[in-house]
Amino acid sequence: MFTVRLLDDTIFQVGKILCVARNYRSHADEFGNKPPNEPVFFLKPASSIIGPRENAVIPPYSKLCHHEVELAVLIGKWGKNISVQQAMSHVAGYGVAIDLTLRDVQQRLKEQGLPWDQAKGFDTSCPLSDFVPASRISNPHELRLKLSVNEEIRQDGNTSEMIHDIPTLISAASAIFTLEKGDILLTGTPAGVGPVVQGDKICAEIEGVNWLNIGIQ
Ligand code: MG
């Protein structure tokens, strides 16, 4: 069973992790990709979660693992076809996530027109911090996200750069997937993604929310 902790001491059992592709223009640009007009989602299994001080393991079938720092949104109640207006009432808390991505595997599978879940959903691919109750975050669309590798800053962005904001993402996701208490939404990454290798130390922080400090094993 995979769980996350909300910092009022509630434990949530995680169902699914929904991730959005290309939600920051600066990141879409760095791969020459056009951001989609509608949010496009993919999933990571709950089994990909590790805690804020654990180690991630790059699987032997990859030679190129990338870091992507993201604001994680914890869903607090059941919902389907949630309106944009109602969306924020479904948020229990916010946390820091790293969407670890096997870029070489993803690229090869994409080129072959094959699904790329094994590039995104492998064990340890979703390091997560503890979550802060939503009531403590006055504006989730004005948060600085930073990620450093071995103390060198690689990503430094702001959630204000999101193409589709959190209510839009929740509403769009819930029209496809019923949202349940304990589901998590990863909201995309700003520019600066890059490789990590065995022995690296990654520190990811969202100012005013939380941080995580993981090693690559
Ligand atoms: Mg991502």
Short mmCIF file of C-alpha atoms and ligand atoms in Angstrom, two decimals:
data_model
loop_
_atom_site.label_atom_id
_atom_site.label_comp_id
_atom_site.label_asym_id
_atom_site.label_seq_id
_atom_site.Cartn_x
_atom_site.Cartn_y
_atom_site.Cartn_z
CA MET A 1 0.00 0.00 0.00
CA PHE A 2 1.44 3.39 -0.99
CA THR A 3 0.59 6.36 1.14
CA VAL A 4 1.42 10.06 1.48
CA ARG A 5 1.17 12.22 4.56
CA LEU A 6 -0.68 15.49 4.81
CA LEU A 7 1.01 17.67 7.42
CA ASP A 8 -2.05 17.81 9.63
CA ASP A 9 -1.19 14.14 10.25
CA THR A 10 -3.74 12.60 7.92
CA ILE A 11 -2.48 9.63 5.90
CA PHE A 12 -3.84 9.22 2.38
CA GLN A 13 -3.74 5.93 0.51
CA VAL A 14 -2.71 6.81 -3.04
CA GLY A 15 -4.87 5.54 -5.89
CA LYS A 16 -3.55 6.86 -9.17
CA ILE A 17 -1.03 9.52 -10.12
CA LEU A 18 -2.15 11.63 -13.06
CA CYS A 19 0.53 13.61 -14.85
CA VAL A 20 0.17 16.30 -17.45
CA ALA A 21 2.49 16.54 -20.47
CA ARG A 22 4.01 19.85 -21.63
CA ASN A 23 2.27 22.27 -19.28
CA TYR A 24 5.05 24.87 -19.26
CA ARG A 25 5.89 26.55 -22.56
CA SER A 26 9.59 26.84 -21.61
CA HIS A 27 9.84 23.04 -21.20
CA ALA A 28 7.89 22.28 -24.40
CA ASP A 29 10.27 24.65 -26.23
CA GLU A 30 13.42 22.90 -25.01
CA PHE A 31 12.41 19.74 -26.94
CA GLY A 32 10.95 21.69 -29.88
CA ASN A 33 7.46 20.44 -28.98
CA LYS A 34 4.26 22.41 -29.45
CA PRO A 35 2.20 22.50 -26.24
CA PRO A 36 -1.20 20.83 -26.79
CA ASN A 37 -4.36 23.00 -26.81
CA GLU A 38 -6.07 20.64 -24.35
CA PRO A 39 -4.28 19.09 -21.35
CA VAL A 40 -2.86 15.64 -22.20
CA PHE A 41 -2.55 13.19 -19.30
CA PHE A 42 -0.56 10.06 -18.60
CA LEU A 43 -0.42 7.89 -15.49
CA LYS A 44 2.17 6.63 -13.06
CA PRO A 45 1.23 3.74 -10.76
CA ALA A 46 1.13 4.31 -6.99
CA SER A 47 3.97 1.75 -6.77
CA SER A 48 6.33 4.33 -8.31
CA ILE A 49 6.24 6.50 -5.15
CA ILE A 50 9.23 6.95 -2.85
CA GLY A 51 9.49 9.24 0.17
CA PRO A 52 11.33 12.56 0.48
CA ARG A 53 14.65 11.10 1.73
CA GLU A 54 14.79 7.84 -0.19
CA ASN A 55 16.90 6.76 -3.15
CA ALA A 56 15.71 6.34 -6.71
CA VAL A 57 17.06 3.50 -8.82
CA ILE A 58 17.56 3.87 -12.57
CA PRO A 59 16.50 0.59 -14.17
CA PRO A 60 19.14 -1.31 -16.18
CA TYR A 61 17.23 -0.82 -19.47
CA SER A 62 17.98 2.94 -19.49
CA LYS A 63 21.10 5.04 -19.93
CA LEU A 64 19.39 8.45 -19.68
CA CYS A 65 17.22 9.39 -16.70
CA HIS A 66 15.92 12.99 -16.53
CA HIS A 67 14.63 14.98 -13.54
CA GLU A 68 11.42 17.05 -13.76
CA VAL A 69 10.37 19.04 -10.67
CA GLU A 70 6.60 19.49 -10.39
CA LEU A 71 3.93 20.86 -8.07
CA ALA A 72 1.90 17.86 -6.84
CA VAL A 73 -1.79 18.31 -5.99
CA LEU A 74 -3.41 15.88 -3.55
CA ILE A 75 -7.09 15.18 -4.24
CA GLY A 76 -9.23 15.16 -1.10
CA LYS A 77 -12.61 13.92 -2.30
CA TRP A 78 -14.41 11.93 -4.98
CA GLY A 79 -15.41 13.71 -8.18
CA LYS A 80 -16.38 13.15 -11.80
CA ASN A 81 -16.99 15.84 -14.42
CA ILE A 82 -15.88 18.47 -11.90
CA SER A 83 -16.49 22.04 -13.06
CA VAL A 84 -13.63 24.54 -13.18
CA GLN A 85 -15.52 26.57 -10.55
CA GLN A 86 -15.75 23.60 -8.14
CA ALA A 87 -12.29 22.18 -8.84
CA MET A 88 -10.32 23.79 -6.02
CA SER A 89 -12.74 22.37 -3.42
CA HIS A 90 -11.36 18.92 -4.35
CA VAL A 91 -7.78 19.83 -3.39
CA ALA A 92 -6.58 18.57 0.01
CA GLY A 93 -2.98 19.70 -0.23
CA TYR A 94 0.15 20.52 -2.19
CA GLY A 95 3.54 18.87 -2.32
CA VAL A 96 6.75 18.55 -4.31
CA ALA A 97 7.22 15.78 -6.87
CA ILE A 98 9.99 14.71 -9.19
CA ASP A 99 8.70 13.06 -12.36
CA LEU A 100 11.73 10.88 -13.14
CA THR A 101 11.73 10.04 -16.83
CA LEU A 102 13.82 7.57 -18.82
CA ARG A 103 14.26 9.90 -21.78
CA ASP A 104 16.05 7.39 -24.02
CA VAL A 105 13.37 4.74 -23.49
CA GLN A 106 10.55 7.28 -23.95
CA GLN A 107 12.11 8.62 -27.16
CA ARG A 108 12.67 5.16 -28.66
CA LEU A 109 9.13 3.99 -27.87
CA LYS A 110 7.58 7.25 -29.15
CA GLU A 111 9.46 6.87 -32.44
CA GLN A 112 8.08 3.34 -32.75
CA GLY A 113 4.54 4.54 -31.99
CA LEU A 114 4.47 2.41 -28.82
CA PRO A 115 3.21 3.30 -25.32
CA TRP A 116 5.94 4.70 -23.06
CA ASP A 117 4.67 3.81 -19.57
CA GLN A 118 7.90 1.97 -18.75
CA ALA A 119 9.78 5.27 -19.22
CA LYS A 120 7.58 7.04 -16.67
CA GLY A 121 6.08 4.54 -14.23
CA PHE A 122 8.98 2.34 -13.12
CA ASP A 123 9.63 1.70 -9.41
CA THR A 124 10.99 4.83 -7.63
CA SER A 125 10.07 7.14 -10.54
CA CYS A 126 7.86 9.35 -8.35
CA PRO A 127 9.65 10.86 -5.35
CA LEU A 128 7.10 12.85 -3.30
CA SER A 129 7.37 15.17 -0.31
CA ASP A 130 4.84 15.28 2.48
CA PHE A 131 1.84 17.44 1.57
CA VAL A 132 0.86 20.80 3.04
CA PRO A 133 -2.87 21.40 3.64
CA ALA A 134 -4.39 23.49 0.82
CA SER A 135 -5.60 26.09 3.31
CA ARG A 136 -1.97 27.04 4.04
CA ILE A 137 -1.17 27.93 0.41
CA SER A 138 -2.73 31.27 -0.51
CA ASN A 139 -1.90 31.12 -4.23
CA PRO A 140 -0.71 27.83 -5.78
CA HIS A 141 -0.23 29.66 -9.10
CA GLU A 142 2.55 31.85 -7.70
CA LEU A 143 5.10 29.38 -6.31
CA ARG A 144 8.79 29.18 -7.14
CA LEU A 145 10.00 25.65 -8.06
CA LYS A 146 13.69 24.81 -7.90
CA LEU A 147 15.71 21.69 -8.49
CA SER A 148 19.43 21.24 -8.01
CA VAL A 149 21.71 18.30 -8.71
CA ASN A 150 24.80 18.08 -6.48
CA GLU A 151 24.05 21.66 -5.38
CA GLU A 152 24.06 23.02 -8.94
CA ILE A 153 20.75 24.69 -9.89
CA ARG A 154 19.17 23.00 -12.93
CA GLN A 155 15.52 24.13 -12.83
CA ASP A 156 14.19 27.43 -11.49
CA GLY A 157 10.65 28.28 -12.54
CA ASN A 158 7.33 29.48 -11.22
CA THR A 159 3.89 27.85 -11.21
CA SER A 160 2.58 31.09 -12.77
CA GLU A 161 4.08 29.79 -16.04
CA MET A 162 1.61 26.87 -16.28
CA ILE A 163 -0.29 26.80 -19.58
CA HIS A 164 -3.36 25.08 -18.04
CA ASP A 165 -3.97 26.12 -14.42
CA ILE A 166 -4.92 23.73 -11.61
CA PRO A 167 -8.74 24.13 -11.85
CA THR A 168 -8.56 23.54 -15.62
CA LEU A 169 -6.40 20.42 -15.11
CA ILE A 170 -8.70 18.97 -12.41
CA SER A 171 -11.80 19.65 -14.49
CA ALA A 172 -10.27 18.16 -17.66
CA ALA A 173 -8.83 15.12 -15.83
CA SER A 174 -12.13 14.38 -14.08
CA ALA A 175 -13.96 14.26 -17.40
CA ILE A 176 -11.79 11.24 -18.28
CA PHE A 177 -10.84 9.63 -14.95
CA THR A 178 -13.06 9.66 -11.85
CA LEU A 179 -11.00 11.35 -9.17
CA GLU A 180 -10.85 9.76 -5.74
CA LYS A 181 -9.51 10.80 -2.36
CA GLY A 182 -5.76 10.10 -2.41
CA ASP A 183 -5.25 10.57 -6.14
CA ILE A 184 -2.35 12.87 -7.03
CA LEU A 185 -2.01 15.24 -9.96
CA LEU A 186 1.44 16.27 -11.20
CA THR A 187 1.10 19.61 -12.95
CA GLY A 188 4.07 19.70 -15.33
CA THR A 189 7.65 20.92 -15.24
CA PRO A 190 9.42 24.15 -16.21
CA ALA A 191 12.55 24.31 -18.40
CA GLY A 192 15.90 22.90 -17.38
CA VAL A 193 15.22 19.17 -17.27
CA GLY A 194 18.38 17.13 -17.57
CA PRO A 195 20.19 13.91 -16.76
CA VAL A 196 20.96 12.37 -13.39
CA VAL A 197 23.34 9.49 -12.80
CA GLN A 198 24.18 7.06 -10.03
CA GLY A 199 25.59 8.87 -6.99
CA ASP A 200 23.84 12.20 -7.71
CA LYS A 201 21.99 14.04 -4.96
CA ILE A 202 18.81 15.82 -6.07
CA CYS A 203 17.23 18.56 -4.02
CA ALA A 204 13.82 19.79 -5.15
CA GLU A 205 11.97 22.60 -3.43
CA ILE A 206 8.79 24.57 -3.89
CA GLU A 207 9.10 27.72 -1.81
CA GLY A 208 6.47 27.89 0.90
CA VAL A 209 5.39 24.28 0.30
CA ASN A 210 8.07 21.68 0.99
CA TRP A 211 11.23 20.04 -0.33
CA LEU A 212 12.70 16.65 -1.03
CA ASN A 213 16.23 15.35 -1.01
CA ILE A 214 16.84 12.11 -2.83
CA GLY A 215 19.83 10.15 -4.02
CA ILE A 216 20.26 8.25 -7.28
CA GLN A 217 21.38 4.71 -6.55
MG MG B 1 6.56 15.64 -16.08
#
